[in-house]
mmCIF file with all atom_site columns, C-alpha atoms in Angstrom:
data_model
loop_
_atom_site.group_PDB
_atom_site.id
_atom_site.type_symbol
_atom_site.label_atom_id
_atom_site.label_alt_id
_atom_site.label_comp_id
_atom_site.label_asym_id
_atom_site.label_entity_id
_atom_site.label_seq_id
_atom_site.pdbx_PDB_ins_code
_atom_site.Cartn_x
_atom_site.Cartn_y
_atom_site.Cartn_z
_atom_site.occupancy
_atom_site.B_iso_or_equiv
_atom_site.pdbx_formal_charge
_atom_site.auth_seq_id
_atom_site.auth_comp_id
_atom_site.auth_asym_id
_atom_site.auth_atom_id
_atom_site.pdbx_PDB_model_num
ATOM 1   C CA . MET A 1 1   ? -0.055  0.303  -0.049  1.00 67.00 ? 7   MET A CA 1
ATOM 2   C CA . SER A 1 2   ? 1.564   3.348  -1.138  1.00 69.00 ? 8   SER A CA 1
ATOM 3   C CA . HIS A 1 3   ? 1.651   6.457  1.309   1.00 67.00 ? 9   HIS A CA 1
ATOM 4   C CA . GLU A 1 4   ? -0.553  8.359  -1.288  1.00 68.00 ? 10  GLU A CA 1
ATOM 5   C CA . THR A 1 5   ? -3.237  5.579  -0.675  1.00 73.00 ? 11  THR A CA 1
ATOM 6   C CA . ILE A 1 6   ? -3.194  6.346  3.079   1.00 75.00 ? 12  ILE A CA 1
ATOM 7   C CA . TYR A 1 7   ? -3.408  9.956  2.746   1.00 69.00 ? 13  TYR A CA 1
ATOM 8   C CA . ASN A 1 8   ? -6.318  9.671  0.569   1.00 72.00 ? 14  ASN A CA 1
ATOM 9   C CA . ALA A 1 9   ? -8.147  7.092  3.096   1.00 74.00 ? 15  ALA A CA 1
ATOM 10  C CA . ILE A 1 10  ? -7.368  9.523  6.017   1.00 71.00 ? 16  ILE A CA 1
ATOM 11  C CA . TYR A 1 11  ? -8.337  13.006 4.271   1.00 67.00 ? 17  TYR A CA 1
ATOM 12  C CA . LEU A 1 12  ? -11.313 11.780 2.466   1.00 64.00 ? 18  LEU A CA 1
ATOM 13  C CA . HIS A 1 13  ? -12.731 10.412 5.790   1.00 63.00 ? 19  HIS A CA 1
ATOM 14  C CA . PRO A 1 14  ? -15.618 12.410 7.210   1.00 66.00 ? 20  PRO A CA 1
ATOM 15  C CA . ARG A 1 15  ? -15.131 14.973 9.730   1.00 68.00 ? 21  ARG A CA 1
ATOM 16  C CA . GLY A 1 16  ? -15.273 13.836 13.042  1.00 71.00 ? 22  GLY A CA 1
ATOM 17  C CA . GLU A 1 17  ? -13.077 12.541 16.233  1.00 72.00 ? 23  GLU A CA 1
ATOM 18  C CA . LEU A 1 18  ? -11.888 9.486  14.383  1.00 75.00 ? 24  LEU A CA 1
ATOM 19  C CA . LYS A 1 19  ? -10.376 11.848 11.520  1.00 73.00 ? 25  LYS A CA 1
ATOM 20  C CA . ARG A 1 20  ? -8.524  14.107 14.149  1.00 74.00 ? 26  ARG A CA 1
ATOM 21  C CA . GLU A 1 21  ? -6.775  11.056 15.641  1.00 75.00 ? 27  GLU A CA 1
ATOM 22  C CA . LEU A 1 22  ? -5.539  9.716  12.359  1.00 74.00 ? 28  LEU A CA 1
ATOM 23  C CA . ILE A 1 23  ? -4.543  13.055 11.420  1.00 73.00 ? 29  ILE A CA 1
ATOM 24  C CA . ALA A 1 24  ? -2.633  13.425 14.761  1.00 76.00 ? 30  ALA A CA 1
ATOM 25  C CA . CYS A 1 25  ? -0.702  10.203 13.842  1.00 76.00 ? 31  CYS A CA 1
ATOM 26  C CA . LEU A 1 26  ? 0.840   11.572 10.779  1.00 76.00 ? 32  LEU A CA 1
ATOM 27  C CA . ARG A 1 27  ? 4.124   13.177 10.875  1.00 63.00 ? 33  ARG A CA 1
ATOM 28  C CA . HIS A 1 28  ? 3.536   16.696 9.829   1.00 62.00 ? 34  HIS A CA 1
ATOM 29  C CA . HIS A 1 29  ? -0.267  16.877 11.385  1.00 60.00 ? 35  HIS A CA 1
ATOM 30  C CA . ASN A 1 30  ? -1.541  19.060 8.530   1.00 66.00 ? 36  ASN A CA 1
ATOM 31  C CA . GLN A 1 31  ? -5.215  19.364 8.467   1.00 62.00 ? 37  GLN A CA 1
ATOM 32  C CA . VAL A 1 32  ? -5.586  19.732 4.669   1.00 61.00 ? 38  VAL A CA 1
ATOM 33  C CA . ARG A 1 33  ? -3.334  18.572 1.764   1.00 58.00 ? 39  ARG A CA 1
ATOM 34  C CA . LYS A 1 34  ? -1.951  21.895 0.389   1.00 58.00 ? 40  LYS A CA 1
ATOM 35  C CA . PRO A 1 35  ? -1.804  22.023 -3.365  1.00 51.00 ? 41  PRO A CA 1
ATOM 36  C CA . ARG A 1 36  ? 1.715   22.517 -4.994  1.00 48.00 ? 42  ARG A CA 1
ATOM 37  C CA . SER A 1 37  ? 0.589   25.593 -6.753  1.00 45.00 ? 43  SER A CA 1
ATOM 38  C CA . ARG A 1 38  ? -0.574  28.508 -4.793  1.00 47.00 ? 44  ARG A CA 1
ATOM 39  C CA . GLY A 1 39  ? -1.190  31.642 -7.518  1.00 48.00 ? 45  GLY A CA 1
ATOM 40  C CA . THR A 1 40  ? 1.116   34.150 -9.079  1.00 46.00 ? 46  THR A CA 1
ATOM 41  C CA . ASP A 1 41  ? 4.493   34.978 -7.760  1.00 47.00 ? 47  ASP A CA 1
ATOM 42  C CA . ARG A 1 42  ? 4.717   38.396 -6.433  1.00 46.00 ? 48  ARG A CA 1
ATOM 43  C CA . ARG A 1 43  ? 7.923   38.646 -5.357  1.00 47.00 ? 49  ARG A CA 1
ATOM 44  C CA . GLY A 1 44  ? 10.706  40.639 -7.125  1.00 53.00 ? 50  GLY A CA 1
ATOM 45  C CA . GLN A 1 45  ? 13.227  38.931 -9.101  1.00 74.00 ? 51  GLN A CA 1
ATOM 46  C CA . ILE A 1 46  ? 16.481  38.024 -7.326  1.00 84.00 ? 52  ILE A CA 1
ATOM 47  C CA . PRO A 1 47  ? 19.506  39.744 -9.359  1.00 84.00 ? 53  PRO A CA 1
ATOM 48  C CA . ASP A 1 48  ? 21.945  37.621 -10.934 1.00 87.00 ? 54  ASP A CA 1
ATOM 49  C CA . MET A 1 49  ? 20.202  34.103 -10.003 1.00 90.00 ? 55  MET A CA 1
ATOM 50  C CA . GLN A 1 50  ? 21.293  30.915 -11.064 1.00 92.00 ? 56  GLN A CA 1
ATOM 51  C CA . SER A 1 51  ? 18.306  28.788 -11.854 1.00 93.00 ? 57  SER A CA 1
ATOM 52  C CA . ILE A 1 52  ? 18.125  25.098 -10.863 1.00 94.00 ? 58  ILE A CA 1
ATOM 53  C CA . HIS A 1 53  ? 18.029  24.183 -14.379 1.00 94.00 ? 59  HIS A CA 1
ATOM 54  C CA . ILE A 1 54  ? 21.576  24.912 -14.736 1.00 94.00 ? 60  ILE A CA 1
ATOM 55  C CA . ARG A 1 55  ? 22.726  22.828 -12.126 1.00 93.00 ? 61  ARG A CA 1
ATOM 56  C CA . PRO A 1 56  ? 25.442  20.426 -12.865 1.00 91.00 ? 62  PRO A CA 1
ATOM 57  C CA . PRO A 1 57  ? 23.880  16.872 -13.441 1.00 89.00 ? 63  PRO A CA 1
ATOM 58  C CA . GLU A 1 58  ? 25.788  15.503 -10.166 1.00 89.00 ? 64  GLU A CA 1
ATOM 59  C CA . ILE A 1 59  ? 23.812  17.431 -8.067  1.00 93.00 ? 65  ILE A CA 1
ATOM 60  C CA . GLU A 1 60  ? 20.363  15.996 -9.245  1.00 91.00 ? 66  GLU A CA 1
ATOM 61  C CA . ASP A 1 61  ? 21.819  12.453 -8.861  1.00 91.00 ? 67  ASP A CA 1
ATOM 62  C CA . ARG A 1 62  ? 23.087  12.821 -5.319  1.00 92.00 ? 68  ARG A CA 1
ATOM 63  C CA . ILE A 1 63  ? 26.014  10.906 -5.880  1.00 90.00 ? 69  ILE A CA 1
ATOM 64  C CA . ILE A 1 64  ? 28.634  13.468 -5.334  1.00 93.00 ? 70  ILE A CA 1
ATOM 65  C CA . PRO A 1 65  ? 28.291  14.928 -1.593  1.00 95.00 ? 71  PRO A CA 1
ATOM 66  C CA . GLY A 1 66  ? 28.812  18.563 -0.557  1.00 96.00 ? 72  GLY A CA 1
ATOM 67  C CA . HIS A 1 67  ? 25.268  19.952 -2.146  1.00 97.00 ? 73  HIS A CA 1
ATOM 68  C CA . TRP A 1 68  ? 22.573  21.461 -0.021  1.00 98.00 ? 74  TRP A CA 1
ATOM 69  C CA . GLU A 1 69  ? 19.346  22.556 0.178   1.00 97.00 ? 75  GLU A CA 1
ATOM 70  C CA . GLY A 1 70  ? 18.525  25.664 2.283   1.00 96.00 ? 76  GLY A CA 1
ATOM 71  C CA . ASP A 1 71  ? 15.455  27.487 3.596   1.00 95.00 ? 77  ASP A CA 1
ATOM 72  C CA . LEU A 1 72  ? 14.037  29.324 6.621   1.00 95.00 ? 78  LEU A CA 1
ATOM 73  C CA . ILE A 1 73  ? 11.256  28.113 8.879   1.00 94.00 ? 79  ILE A CA 1
ATOM 74  C CA . LYS A 1 74  ? 9.427   30.934 10.487  1.00 92.00 ? 80  LYS A CA 1
ATOM 75  C CA . GLY A 1 75  ? 8.136   31.689 14.337  1.00 91.00 ? 81  GLY A CA 1
ATOM 76  C CA . VAL A 1 76  ? 4.964   33.070 15.576  1.00 89.00 ? 82  VAL A CA 1
ATOM 77  C CA . GLY A 1 77  ? 3.990   36.360 13.290  1.00 86.00 ? 83  GLY A CA 1
ATOM 78  C CA . ASN A 1 78  ? 6.981   35.467 11.141  1.00 84.00 ? 84  ASN A CA 1
ATOM 79  C CA . CYS A 1 79  ? 9.128   37.633 13.734  1.00 87.00 ? 85  CYS A CA 1
ATOM 80  C CA . SER A 1 80  ? 11.625  34.862 14.537  1.00 90.00 ? 86  SER A CA 1
ATOM 81  C CA . SER A 1 81  ? 13.385  32.271 12.202  1.00 94.00 ? 87  SER A CA 1
ATOM 82  C CA . VAL A 1 82  ? 15.774  29.342 11.924  1.00 96.00 ? 88  VAL A CA 1
ATOM 83  C CA . GLY A 1 83  ? 17.992  28.598 8.943   1.00 96.00 ? 89  GLY A CA 1
ATOM 84  C CA . THR A 1 84  ? 17.723  25.124 7.784   1.00 97.00 ? 90  THR A CA 1
ATOM 85  C CA . LEU A 1 85  ? 20.304  23.296 5.686   1.00 98.00 ? 91  LEU A CA 1
ATOM 86  C CA . VAL A 1 86  ? 20.160  19.527 4.219   1.00 98.00 ? 92  VAL A CA 1
ATOM 87  C CA . GLU A 1 87  ? 22.920  17.708 2.389   1.00 98.00 ? 93  GLU A CA 1
ATOM 88  C CA . ARG A 1 88  ? 21.404  15.847 -0.565  1.00 97.00 ? 94  ARG A CA 1
ATOM 89  C CA . THR A 1 89  ? 23.498  12.679 -0.770  1.00 96.00 ? 95  THR A CA 1
ATOM 90  C CA . THR A 1 90  ? 23.355  12.099 3.141   1.00 97.00 ? 96  THR A CA 1
ATOM 91  C CA . GLY A 1 91  ? 20.392  14.053 4.595   1.00 97.00 ? 97  GLY A CA 1
ATOM 92  C CA . PHE A 1 92  ? 22.561  15.612 7.126   1.00 98.00 ? 98  PHE A CA 1
ATOM 93  C CA . VAL A 1 93  ? 21.031  18.647 8.633   1.00 98.00 ? 99  VAL A CA 1
ATOM 94  C CA . VAL A 1 94  ? 22.631  22.059 9.813   1.00 98.00 ? 100 VAL A CA 1
ATOM 95  C CA . LEU A 1 95  ? 20.480  24.503 11.792  1.00 98.00 ? 101 LEU A CA 1
ATOM 96  C CA . ALA A 1 96  ? 21.417  28.043 11.744  1.00 97.00 ? 102 ALA A CA 1
ATOM 97  C CA . LYS A 1 97  ? 20.148  30.732 14.468  1.00 96.00 ? 103 LYS A CA 1
ATOM 98  C CA . MET A 1 98  ? 18.986  34.175 13.258  1.00 93.00 ? 104 MET A CA 1
ATOM 99  C CA . ASP A 1 99  ? 17.881  37.133 14.908  1.00 85.00 ? 105 ASP A CA 1
ATOM 100 C CA . ASN A 1 100 ? 15.498  38.171 12.087  1.00 83.00 ? 106 ASN A CA 1
ATOM 101 C CA . ALA A 1 101 ? 14.955  37.288 8.186   1.00 82.00 ? 107 ALA A CA 1
ATOM 102 C CA . THR A 1 102 ? 16.822  40.171 6.759   1.00 88.00 ? 108 THR A CA 1
ATOM 103 C CA . THR A 1 103 ? 19.055  39.634 4.073   1.00 91.00 ? 109 THR A CA 1
ATOM 104 C CA . LYS A 1 104 ? 22.189  40.356 6.307   1.00 92.00 ? 110 LYS A CA 1
ATOM 105 C CA . ALA A 1 105 ? 21.120  37.905 9.147   1.00 92.00 ? 111 ALA A CA 1
ATOM 106 C CA . VAL A 1 106 ? 20.614  35.191 6.685   1.00 93.00 ? 112 VAL A CA 1
ATOM 107 C CA . VAL A 1 107 ? 23.617  35.541 4.726   1.00 94.00 ? 113 VAL A CA 1
ATOM 108 C CA . ASP A 1 108 ? 25.892  35.914 8.161   1.00 95.00 ? 114 ASP A CA 1
ATOM 109 C CA . SER A 1 109 ? 24.215  32.958 9.553   1.00 96.00 ? 115 SER A CA 1
ATOM 110 C CA . PHE A 1 110 ? 24.223  30.583 6.616   1.00 96.00 ? 116 PHE A CA 1
ATOM 111 C CA . SER A 1 111 ? 28.058  31.567 5.849   1.00 97.00 ? 117 SER A CA 1
ATOM 112 C CA . ALA A 1 112 ? 28.822  30.904 9.488   1.00 96.00 ? 118 ALA A CA 1
ATOM 113 C CA . VAL A 1 113 ? 27.389  27.518 9.619   1.00 97.00 ? 119 VAL A CA 1
ATOM 114 C CA . LEU A 1 114 ? 28.559  26.173 6.411   1.00 97.00 ? 120 LEU A CA 1
ATOM 115 C CA . ASN A 1 115 ? 32.179  27.306 7.339   1.00 97.00 ? 121 ASN A CA 1
ATOM 116 C CA . ARG A 1 116 ? 31.904  24.964 10.182  1.00 97.00 ? 122 ARG A CA 1
ATOM 117 C CA . GLU A 1 117 ? 31.847  22.000 7.378   1.00 96.00 ? 123 GLU A CA 1
ATOM 118 C CA . PRO A 1 118 ? 35.138  21.012 5.474   1.00 95.00 ? 124 PRO A CA 1
ATOM 119 C CA . ALA A 1 119 ? 35.811  22.802 2.189   1.00 94.00 ? 125 ALA A CA 1
ATOM 120 C CA . ALA A 1 120 ? 35.117  19.797 0.139   1.00 93.00 ? 126 ALA A CA 1
ATOM 121 C CA . MET A 1 121 ? 31.577  19.472 1.649   1.00 96.00 ? 127 MET A CA 1
ATOM 122 C CA . ARG A 1 122 ? 30.676  22.974 0.495   1.00 96.00 ? 128 ARG A CA 1
ATOM 123 C CA . LYS A 1 123 ? 29.730  22.936 -3.360  1.00 97.00 ? 129 LYS A CA 1
ATOM 124 C CA . SER A 1 124 ? 26.370  24.324 -3.779  1.00 97.00 ? 130 SER A CA 1
ATOM 125 C CA . MET A 1 125 ? 23.229  25.132 -2.118  1.00 97.00 ? 131 MET A CA 1
ATOM 126 C CA . THR A 1 126 ? 19.714  25.370 -3.685  1.00 97.00 ? 132 THR A CA 1
ATOM 127 C CA . TYR A 1 127 ? 17.417  27.764 -2.252  1.00 95.00 ? 133 TYR A CA 1
ATOM 128 C CA . ASP A 1 128 ? 13.784  29.272 -3.241  1.00 91.00 ? 134 ASP A CA 1
ATOM 129 C CA . HIS A 1 129 ? 13.063  32.757 -4.433  1.00 85.00 ? 135 HIS A CA 1
ATOM 130 C CA . GLY A 1 130 ? 12.538  34.433 -0.773  1.00 85.00 ? 136 GLY A CA 1
ATOM 131 C CA . ARG A 1 131 ? 13.651  37.758 -1.013  1.00 85.00 ? 137 ARG A CA 1
ATOM 132 C CA . GLU A 1 132 ? 16.015  37.201 2.213   1.00 88.00 ? 138 GLU A CA 1
ATOM 133 C CA . MET A 1 133 ? 18.569  36.002 -0.527  1.00 89.00 ? 139 MET A CA 1
ATOM 134 C CA . HIS A 1 134 ? 19.011  38.847 -2.544  1.00 89.00 ? 140 HIS A CA 1
ATOM 135 C CA . GLY A 1 135 ? 22.635  39.051 -0.967  1.00 91.00 ? 141 GLY A CA 1
ATOM 136 C CA . HIS A 1 136 ? 23.406  35.449 -2.477  1.00 93.00 ? 142 HIS A CA 1
ATOM 137 C CA . LYS A 1 137 ? 26.694  36.516 -3.857  1.00 93.00 ? 143 LYS A CA 1
ATOM 138 C CA . ILE A 1 138 ? 27.997  37.439 -0.248  1.00 94.00 ? 144 ILE A CA 1
ATOM 139 C CA . PRO A 1 139 ? 27.780  33.533 1.069   1.00 94.00 ? 145 PRO A CA 1
ATOM 140 C CA . THR A 1 140 ? 29.279  32.550 -2.168  1.00 96.00 ? 146 THR A CA 1
ATOM 141 C CA . GLU A 1 141 ? 32.128  34.634 -1.681  1.00 96.00 ? 147 GLU A CA 1
ATOM 142 C CA . ARG A 1 142 ? 32.489  33.848 1.991   1.00 96.00 ? 148 ARG A CA 1
ATOM 143 C CA . THR A 1 143 ? 32.064  29.912 1.752   1.00 97.00 ? 149 THR A CA 1
ATOM 144 C CA . GLY A 1 144 ? 32.846  28.950 -1.935  1.00 96.00 ? 150 GLY A CA 1
ATOM 145 C CA . VAL A 1 145 ? 29.053  27.696 -1.951  1.00 97.00 ? 151 VAL A CA 1
ATOM 146 C CA . GLN A 1 146 ? 27.061  28.217 -5.503  1.00 96.00 ? 152 GLN A CA 1
ATOM 147 C CA . ILE A 1 147 ? 23.851  29.095 -5.081  1.00 96.00 ? 153 ILE A CA 1
ATOM 148 C CA . TYR A 1 148 ? 20.944  28.045 -7.282  1.00 96.00 ? 154 TYR A CA 1
ATOM 149 C CA . PHE A 1 149 ? 17.245  28.967 -7.261  1.00 95.00 ? 155 PHE A CA 1
ATOM 150 C CA . VAL A 1 150 ? 14.308  26.637 -7.610  1.00 94.00 ? 156 VAL A CA 1
ATOM 151 C CA . ASP A 1 151 ? 11.308  27.654 -10.015 1.00 92.00 ? 157 ASP A CA 1
ATOM 152 C CA . PRO A 1 152 ? 8.474   30.040 -8.061  1.00 88.00 ? 158 PRO A CA 1
ATOM 153 C CA . HIS A 1 153 ? 6.019   27.893 -6.039  1.00 86.00 ? 159 HIS A CA 1
ATOM 154 C CA . SER A 1 154 ? 7.996   24.760 -6.451  1.00 90.00 ? 160 SER A CA 1
ATOM 155 C CA . PRO A 1 155 ? 8.796   23.291 -3.121  1.00 89.00 ? 161 PRO A CA 1
ATOM 156 C CA . TRP A 1 156 ? 9.270   19.641 -4.488  1.00 91.00 ? 162 TRP A CA 1
ATOM 157 C CA . GLN A 1 157 ? 12.481  20.819 -6.105  1.00 94.00 ? 163 GLN A CA 1
ATOM 158 C CA . ARG A 1 158 ? 13.834  21.153 -2.683  1.00 94.00 ? 164 ARG A CA 1
ATOM 159 C CA . GLY A 1 159 ? 12.118  18.131 -1.577  1.00 93.00 ? 165 GLY A CA 1
ATOM 160 C CA . SER A 1 160 ? 14.680  16.970 1.085   1.00 94.00 ? 166 SER A CA 1
ATOM 161 C CA . ASN A 1 161 ? 14.774  20.438 2.773   1.00 95.00 ? 167 ASN A CA 1
ATOM 162 C CA . GLU A 1 162 ? 11.055  20.405 2.680   1.00 94.00 ? 168 GLU A CA 1
ATOM 163 C CA . ASN A 1 163 ? 10.683  16.948 4.313   1.00 94.00 ? 169 ASN A CA 1
ATOM 164 C CA . THR A 1 164 ? 13.321  18.075 6.988   1.00 95.00 ? 170 THR A CA 1
ATOM 165 C CA . ASN A 1 165 ? 11.454  21.349 7.925   1.00 95.00 ? 171 ASN A CA 1
ATOM 166 C CA . GLY A 1 166 ? 8.390   19.275 8.705   1.00 94.00 ? 172 GLY A CA 1
ATOM 167 C CA . LEU A 1 167 ? 10.210  17.001 10.846  1.00 95.00 ? 173 LEU A CA 1
ATOM 168 C CA . LEU A 1 168 ? 11.687  19.997 12.724  1.00 96.00 ? 174 LEU A CA 1
ATOM 169 C CA . ARG A 1 169 ? 8.283   21.352 13.716  1.00 94.00 ? 175 ARG A CA 1
ATOM 170 C CA . GLN A 1 170 ? 8.340   18.434 16.341  1.00 94.00 ? 176 GLN A CA 1
ATOM 171 C CA . TYR A 1 171 ? 10.932  20.264 17.926  1.00 95.00 ? 177 TYR A CA 1
ATOM 172 C CA . MET A 1 172 ? 9.891   23.748 17.100  1.00 95.00 ? 178 MET A CA 1
ATOM 173 C CA . PRO A 1 173 ? 5.784   23.792 16.633  1.00 93.00 ? 179 PRO A CA 1
ATOM 174 C CA . LYS A 1 174 ? 4.491   26.343 14.171  1.00 90.00 ? 180 LYS A CA 1
ATOM 175 C CA . GLY A 1 175 ? 3.365   29.640 16.147  1.00 89.00 ? 181 GLY A CA 1
ATOM 176 C CA . SER A 1 176 ? 6.193   29.500 18.725  1.00 92.00 ? 182 SER A CA 1
ATOM 177 C CA . ASP A 1 177 ? 8.909   31.718 19.253  1.00 93.00 ? 183 ASP A CA 1
ATOM 178 C CA . LEU A 1 178 ? 12.203  30.399 17.524  1.00 95.00 ? 184 LEU A CA 1
ATOM 179 C CA . SER A 1 179 ? 14.552  33.143 18.950  1.00 93.00 ? 185 SER A CA 1
ATOM 180 C CA . ILE A 1 180 ? 14.371  31.390 22.335  1.00 95.00 ? 186 ILE A CA 1
ATOM 181 C CA . TYR A 1 181 ? 16.807  28.753 20.685  1.00 96.00 ? 187 TYR A CA 1
ATOM 182 C CA . SER A 1 182 ? 20.724  29.274 20.854  1.00 96.00 ? 188 SER A CA 1
ATOM 183 C CA . GLN A 1 183 ? 22.931  28.065 18.575  1.00 96.00 ? 189 GLN A CA 1
ATOM 184 C CA . ASP A 1 184 ? 23.693  25.145 20.857  1.00 97.00 ? 190 ASP A CA 1
ATOM 185 C CA . GLU A 1 185 ? 20.320  24.087 21.255  1.00 97.00 ? 191 GLU A CA 1
ATOM 186 C CA . LEU A 1 186 ? 19.852  24.042 17.723  1.00 97.00 ? 192 LEU A CA 1
ATOM 187 C CA . ASP A 1 187 ? 22.832  21.870 17.074  1.00 98.00 ? 193 ASP A CA 1
ATOM 188 C CA . ALA A 1 188 ? 21.256  19.474 19.659  1.00 98.00 ? 194 ALA A CA 1
ATOM 189 C CA . ILE A 1 189 ? 17.953  19.463 17.386  1.00 98.00 ? 195 ILE A CA 1
ATOM 190 C CA . ALA A 1 190 ? 20.115  18.918 14.321  1.00 98.00 ? 196 ALA A CA 1
ATOM 191 C CA . LEU A 1 191 ? 21.901  16.120 16.023  1.00 98.00 ? 197 LEU A CA 1
ATOM 192 C CA . SER A 1 192 ? 18.941  14.402 16.823  1.00 97.00 ? 198 SER A CA 1
ATOM 193 C CA . LEU A 1 193 ? 17.555  14.199 13.480  1.00 97.00 ? 199 LEU A CA 1
ATOM 194 C CA . ASN A 1 194 ? 21.248  13.494 12.174  1.00 98.00 ? 200 ASN A CA 1
ATOM 195 C CA . THR A 1 195 ? 21.473  10.276 14.415  1.00 98.00 ? 201 THR A CA 1
ATOM 196 C CA . ARG A 1 196 ? 17.925  8.523  13.017  1.00 96.00 ? 202 ARG A CA 1
ATOM 197 C CA . PRO A 1 197 ? 18.786  5.459  10.639  1.00 96.00 ? 203 PRO A CA 1
ATOM 198 C CA . ARG A 1 198 ? 17.268  6.288  7.242   1.00 95.00 ? 204 ARG A CA 1
ATOM 199 C CA . ALA A 1 199 ? 16.135  3.347  5.125   1.00 94.00 ? 205 ALA A CA 1
ATOM 200 C CA . ARG A 1 200 ? 17.782  5.165  1.950   1.00 92.00 ? 206 ARG A CA 1
ATOM 201 C CA . LEU A 1 201 ? 20.988  4.932  3.664   1.00 95.00 ? 207 LEU A CA 1
ATOM 202 C CA . GLY A 1 202 ? 20.984  1.353  4.301   1.00 95.00 ? 208 GLY A CA 1
ATOM 203 C CA . PHE A 1 203 ? 19.696  2.059  7.982   1.00 96.00 ? 209 PHE A CA 1
ATOM 204 C CA . GLU A 1 204 ? 22.578  3.991  8.721   1.00 97.00 ? 210 GLU A CA 1
ATOM 205 C CA . SER A 1 205 ? 22.256  7.431  9.970   1.00 97.00 ? 211 SER A CA 1
ATOM 206 C CA . PRO A 1 206 ? 23.340  10.863 8.067   1.00 97.00 ? 212 PRO A CA 1
ATOM 207 C CA . LEU A 1 207 ? 25.756  11.615 10.760  1.00 98.00 ? 213 LEU A CA 1
ATOM 208 C CA . VAL A 1 208 ? 27.502  8.391  10.055  1.00 97.00 ? 214 VAL A CA 1
ATOM 209 C CA . VAL A 1 209 ? 27.352  8.451  6.359   1.00 97.00 ? 215 VAL A CA 1
ATOM 210 C CA . TYR A 1 210 ? 28.187  12.065 6.252   1.00 97.00 ? 216 TYR A CA 1
ATOM 211 C CA . THR A 1 211 ? 31.286  11.176 8.381   1.00 96.00 ? 217 THR A CA 1
ATOM 212 C CA . GLN A 1 212 ? 32.391  8.591  6.101   1.00 95.00 ? 218 GLN A CA 1
ATOM 213 C CA . HIS A 1 213 ? 32.160  10.574 3.195   1.00 95.00 ? 219 HIS A CA 1
ATOM 214 C CA . ILE A 1 214 ? 34.356  13.292 5.113   1.00 94.00 ? 220 ILE A CA 1
ATOM 215 C CA . GLU A 1 215 ? 36.896  10.776 5.968   1.00 92.00 ? 221 GLU A CA 1
ATOM 216 C CA . LEU A 1 216 ? 37.164  9.457  2.119   1.00 90.00 ? 222 LEU A CA 1
ATOM 217 C CA . LEU A 1 217 ? 37.945  13.248 1.047   1.00 83.00 ? 223 LEU A CA 1
ATOM 218 C CA . GLN A 1 218 ? 40.515  13.656 3.617   1.00 78.00 ? 224 GLN A CA 1
ATOM 219 C CA . HIS A 1 219 ? 42.125  10.177 3.149   1.00 74.00 ? 225 HIS A CA 1
ATOM 220 C CA . PRO A 1 220 ? 41.485  9.048  -0.431  1.00 64.00 ? 226 PRO A CA 1
ATOM 221 C CA . THR A 1 221 ? 42.176  5.336  -0.975  1.00 60.00 ? 227 THR A CA 1
ATOM 222 C CA . ASP A 1 222 ? 44.311  3.876  -3.990  1.00 52.00 ? 228 ASP A CA 1
ATOM 223 C CA . THR A 1 223 ? 42.444  2.841  -6.928  1.00 49.00 ? 229 THR A CA 1
ATOM 224 C CA . VAL A 1 224 ? 42.983  0.493  -9.637  1.00 44.00 ? 230 VAL A CA 1
ATOM 225 C CA . ASN A 1 225 ? 41.985  1.610  -13.234 1.00 41.00 ? 231 ASN A CA 1
#
């Protein structure tokens, strides 16, 4: 039975206590299923943006590590935010504390947490059209990470990050004040996700697989052609 069959059975169920109980058992607890398209994009164009459609094929294939997806999750009244980064090959999560969602705060925070990772693991980041990334050239200069932008209203083009943001709501619920979390606390939340075994990783955790990739990059073994 596919997950779509399960979702359809739950959301098509008549209103009532049973439906509420079933939705409460879902990972994201959404009361309705949201459509992918939500109208016309009214945000301004980001200058000198590089489209997702010119990304190197290696990023799409998820074979070579070091390519990230990025986003923000917002707190109550959109007055606080936390930066989220997910490495595409391993699912490794990095969180960034932000004082606000201004361009300066976003580029400073993302640059700081990316620079904690080895240089070989800082290749690219795929982001949405949020105007906070108007200063995308700054983190590229500071970290070496090339930033690509998805199509408007296309969250599935950053599917790993979207799914992770849903998981993070278990720790930082919608409507809460995200400014209360220190960077150390955000690192602890990320560690909780990074130590969960994943089926697509052969039931290893993202932390284990990410560390293995770093070790291979730092100590490459001899190969025979």
